[in-house]
Amino acid sequence: MAESIAFLHNVEKSYFTAGGTVAALSKVTLEVGHSDYLCLMGPSGSGKTTLLNILGGIDRPSAGEVFIDGQRIDTLPERDLLPIRRTKVAYVFQEARLMPSLTALENVLLPSAFASGDEKQIRERALALLEKVGLEKRAHHLVHQLSGGEAQRVCIARALLNRPALILADEPTGNLDHATRLEIVELLEDIYEEGSSVVMVTHDPELARRARRKITIRDGRIEEQEAARLAIQD
Ligand code: ADP
Ligand code: MG
């Protein structure tokens, strides 16, 4: 547990709705190591997003324990949780969630209040990240001038600004064509190779095969866990 960036122990999550109680997660125990690369698969409604949100401290479990980087977080008050979430965890969503009135660079700089370094260094890092995702020429373009794949790459650059140890990606390639999907996954693999951990939800078995670990969730339970060989050099 001390070696893990995230650890769930016997996590349960129920939603209470007018229609009754929905058990979204049942007895989920999962360890994400430092420098781990894990794919999460499972049918729609099986609990993938719920699991990701609990891993990242966005949502709280109904029962069980959640640790980030060795620290128990599910019992922390929101004000103590926020700085952990903002410095250690970053999200990439299915649809690029960017501020339309801002440029690509300004979007990457949005989490900069929590970045280390002075303003100039942070700006240089943001530009370097845009270069890393192949968008240095788009830094000053507004979001609506970008393609879907480019917008998603801006999101990844933004996710990396604070050097998070854990990247959570919820179907990050769901809306993209095949070639662009591969580009996005290769970027996430670079991040993993540089020492962060990546947990990615995907429906694409070809992408899941490339991960170090593959986990399937069904009806809120982890069903199988197989070690897959890394195939990044393919
Ligand atoms: P997935 O991401 O695998 O599609 P989710 O984690 O989004 O699945 O949802 C798991 C289950 O929990 C589903 O049955 C869903 O309807 C239910 N659920 C998710 N969020 C809520 C919510 N805020 N309120 C009530 N039920 C929810
Ligand atoms: Mg989902």
Short mmCIF file of C-alpha atoms in Angstrom, two decimals, residues 51-226:
data_model
loop_
_atom_site.label_atom_id
_atom_site.label_comp_id
_atom_site.label_asym_id
_atom_site.label_seq_id
_atom_site.Cartn_x
_atom_site.Cartn_y
_atom_site.Cartn_z
CA LEU A 51 -14.54 3.82 -9.80
CA LEU A 52 -12.42 6.49 -11.48
CA ASN A 53 -14.12 9.27 -9.53
CA ILE A 54 -13.50 7.50 -6.23
CA LEU A 55 -9.87 6.78 -7.18
CA GLY A 56 -9.35 10.48 -7.85
CA GLY A 57 -11.13 11.72 -4.75
CA ILE A 58 -13.92 13.41 -6.76
CA ASP A 59 -16.54 11.14 -5.24
CA ARG A 60 -16.64 9.40 -1.87
CA PRO A 61 -17.40 5.72 -1.26
CA SER A 62 -20.41 4.60 0.77
CA ALA A 63 -18.11 2.18 2.60
CA GLY A 64 -14.48 1.06 2.43
CA GLU A 65 -11.21 2.95 2.38
CA VAL A 66 -9.48 5.07 -0.24
CA PHE A 67 -5.81 6.04 -0.16
CA ILE A 68 -3.89 8.38 -2.43
CA ASP A 69 -0.11 8.18 -2.17
CA GLY A 70 -0.38 6.41 1.17
CA GLN A 71 -2.79 8.90 2.71
CA ARG A 72 -6.35 7.95 3.55
CA ILE A 73 -8.62 10.43 1.78
CA ASP A 74 -12.21 9.22 2.13
CA THR A 75 -12.42 10.55 5.67
CA LEU A 76 -10.78 13.90 4.90
CA PRO A 77 -12.83 17.08 4.89
CA GLU A 78 -13.15 18.69 1.47
CA ARG A 79 -10.70 21.50 2.24
CA ASP A 80 -7.94 18.98 3.02
CA LEU A 81 -8.82 16.77 0.08
CA LEU A 82 -8.76 19.54 -2.51
CA PRO A 83 -5.00 20.21 -2.47
CA ILE A 84 -4.24 16.48 -2.75
CA ARG A 85 -6.60 16.11 -5.66
CA ARG A 86 -5.22 19.18 -7.43
CA THR A 87 -1.55 18.29 -7.07
CA LYS A 88 -1.50 14.50 -7.40
CA VAL A 89 -4.37 13.66 -9.73
CA ALA A 90 -5.40 14.84 -13.18
CA TYR A 91 -8.37 13.95 -15.37
CA VAL A 92 -8.85 13.54 -19.08
CA PHE A 93 -12.50 13.13 -20.08
CA GLN A 94 -14.15 11.67 -23.16
CA GLU A 95 -15.05 15.04 -24.56
CA ALA A 96 -12.40 17.73 -24.38
CA ARG A 97 -13.56 20.08 -21.62
CA LEU A 98 -11.92 23.34 -22.58
CA MET A 99 -12.84 26.95 -22.01
CA PRO A 100 -14.03 28.10 -25.45
CA SER A 101 -13.21 31.76 -24.92
CA LEU A 102 -9.55 31.00 -24.16
CA THR A 103 -6.61 30.01 -26.34
CA ALA A 104 -4.97 26.58 -26.19
CA LEU A 105 -2.14 28.00 -24.05
CA GLU A 106 -4.54 29.75 -21.67
CA ASN A 107 -6.43 26.49 -21.23
CA VAL A 108 -3.23 24.62 -20.40
CA LEU A 109 -2.45 27.31 -17.83
CA LEU A 110 -5.81 26.99 -16.04
CA PRO A 111 -4.51 24.76 -13.19
CA SER A 112 -1.43 26.96 -12.75
CA ALA A 113 -2.55 28.27 -9.35
CA PHE A 114 -1.42 24.87 -8.05
CA ALA A 115 1.78 24.58 -10.09
CA SER A 116 5.22 25.02 -8.61
CA GLY A 117 7.56 27.69 -9.94
CA ASP A 118 7.15 31.32 -10.91
CA GLU A 119 4.84 32.61 -13.61
CA LYS A 120 7.51 32.59 -16.32
CA GLN A 121 8.58 29.01 -15.56
CA ILE A 122 4.99 27.81 -15.55
CA ARG A 123 4.32 29.48 -18.89
CA GLU A 124 7.44 27.90 -20.34
CA ARG A 125 6.31 24.53 -19.06
CA ALA A 126 2.88 25.03 -20.63
CA LEU A 127 4.49 25.87 -23.97
CA ALA A 128 6.79 22.85 -23.67
CA LEU A 129 3.76 20.64 -22.98
CA LEU A 130 1.96 22.01 -26.04
CA GLU A 131 5.08 21.17 -28.03
CA LYS A 132 5.10 17.69 -26.54
CA VAL A 133 1.55 17.09 -27.76
CA GLY A 134 2.49 18.52 -31.17
CA LEU A 135 0.55 21.77 -30.85
CA GLU A 136 3.22 24.44 -30.44
CA LYS A 137 1.86 26.20 -33.55
CA ARG A 138 -1.65 26.23 -32.06
CA ALA A 139 -0.73 27.80 -28.69
CA HIS A 140 -2.48 31.08 -29.44
CA HIS A 141 -5.45 29.62 -31.30
CA LEU A 142 -8.88 29.69 -29.76
CA VAL A 143 -10.41 26.35 -28.86
CA HIS A 144 -13.06 26.42 -31.61
CA GLN A 145 -10.29 26.54 -34.21
CA LEU A 146 -9.02 23.13 -33.08
CA SER A 147 -10.07 19.68 -34.27
CA GLY A 148 -11.42 17.11 -31.79
CA GLY A 149 -8.07 15.34 -31.57
CA GLU A 150 -6.21 18.62 -31.08
CA ALA A 151 -8.62 19.69 -28.33
CA GLN A 152 -8.07 16.38 -26.56
CA ARG A 153 -4.30 16.88 -26.81
CA VAL A 154 -4.72 20.32 -25.18
CA CYS A 155 -6.56 18.55 -22.34
CA ILE A 156 -3.67 16.15 -21.91
CA ALA A 157 -1.15 19.01 -21.86
CA ARG A 158 -3.30 20.74 -19.24
CA ALA A 159 -3.55 17.53 -17.20
CA LEU A 160 0.27 17.36 -17.11
CA LEU A 161 0.92 20.95 -16.01
CA ASN A 162 1.20 20.12 -12.31
CA ARG A 163 3.12 16.88 -12.91
CA PRO A 164 0.42 14.68 -11.37
CA ALA A 165 1.44 11.22 -10.22
CA LEU A 166 -1.91 9.77 -11.33
CA ILE A 167 -3.73 10.43 -14.61
CA LEU A 168 -7.32 9.22 -14.82
CA ALA A 169 -8.69 9.06 -18.35
CA ASP A 170 -12.38 8.26 -18.85
CA GLU A 171 -12.81 6.99 -22.42
CA PRO A 172 -10.41 9.67 -23.66
CA THR A 173 -10.49 8.40 -27.22
CA GLY A 174 -14.19 7.61 -27.44
CA ASN A 175 -15.05 10.40 -29.86
CA LEU A 176 -11.99 10.16 -32.09
CA ASP A 177 -11.12 8.35 -35.31
CA HIS A 178 -8.72 5.44 -35.24
CA ALA A 179 -5.51 7.29 -36.15
CA THR A 180 -6.18 10.08 -33.65
CA ARG A 181 -7.06 7.50 -30.99
CA LEU A 182 -3.64 5.94 -31.36
CA GLU A 183 -1.95 9.34 -31.07
CA ILE A 184 -3.76 10.07 -27.82
CA VAL A 185 -2.94 6.67 -26.35
CA GLU A 186 0.70 7.02 -27.36
CA LEU A 187 0.79 10.31 -25.45
CA LEU A 188 -0.67 8.62 -22.38
CA GLU A 189 1.94 5.88 -22.76
CA ASP A 190 4.72 8.50 -22.84
CA ILE A 191 3.36 9.87 -19.58
CA TYR A 192 3.46 6.40 -18.09
CA GLU A 193 7.00 5.84 -19.31
CA GLU A 194 8.04 9.10 -17.63
CA GLY A 195 6.90 7.72 -14.28
CA SER A 196 3.27 8.75 -13.74
CA SER A 197 0.50 6.19 -13.43
CA VAL A 198 -2.30 6.04 -15.96
CA VAL A 199 -5.72 4.51 -15.41
CA MET A 200 -7.72 4.55 -18.64
CA VAL A 201 -11.28 3.48 -19.29
CA THR A 202 -11.67 2.24 -22.83
CA HIS A 203 -14.00 0.07 -24.90
CA ASP A 204 -11.28 -0.57 -27.43
CA PRO A 205 -9.65 -4.00 -26.88
CA GLU A 206 -6.77 -3.01 -29.13
CA LEU A 207 -5.92 -0.11 -26.82
CA ALA A 208 -6.49 -2.20 -23.69
CA ARG A 209 -4.02 -4.80 -24.93
CA ARG A 210 -1.26 -2.23 -24.80
CA ALA A 211 -1.70 -1.58 -21.08
CA ARG A 212 0.40 -3.21 -18.39
CA ARG A 213 -2.72 -4.43 -16.60
CA LYS A 214 -6.25 -4.95 -17.81
CA ILE A 215 -9.20 -4.97 -15.45
CA THR A 216 -12.78 -5.78 -16.30
CA ILE A 217 -15.65 -4.55 -14.18
CA ARG A 218 -19.16 -5.96 -14.40
CA ASP A 219 -22.12 -4.96 -12.24
CA GLY A 220 -19.82 -3.04 -9.94
CA ARG A 221 -17.42 -5.92 -9.32
CA ILE A 222 -13.92 -6.43 -10.59
CA GLU A 223 -14.13 -9.60 -12.55
CA GLU A 224 -10.76 -10.39 -13.92
CA GLN A 225 -7.31 -8.98 -13.80
CA GLU A 226 -4.79 -10.09 -16.27
#
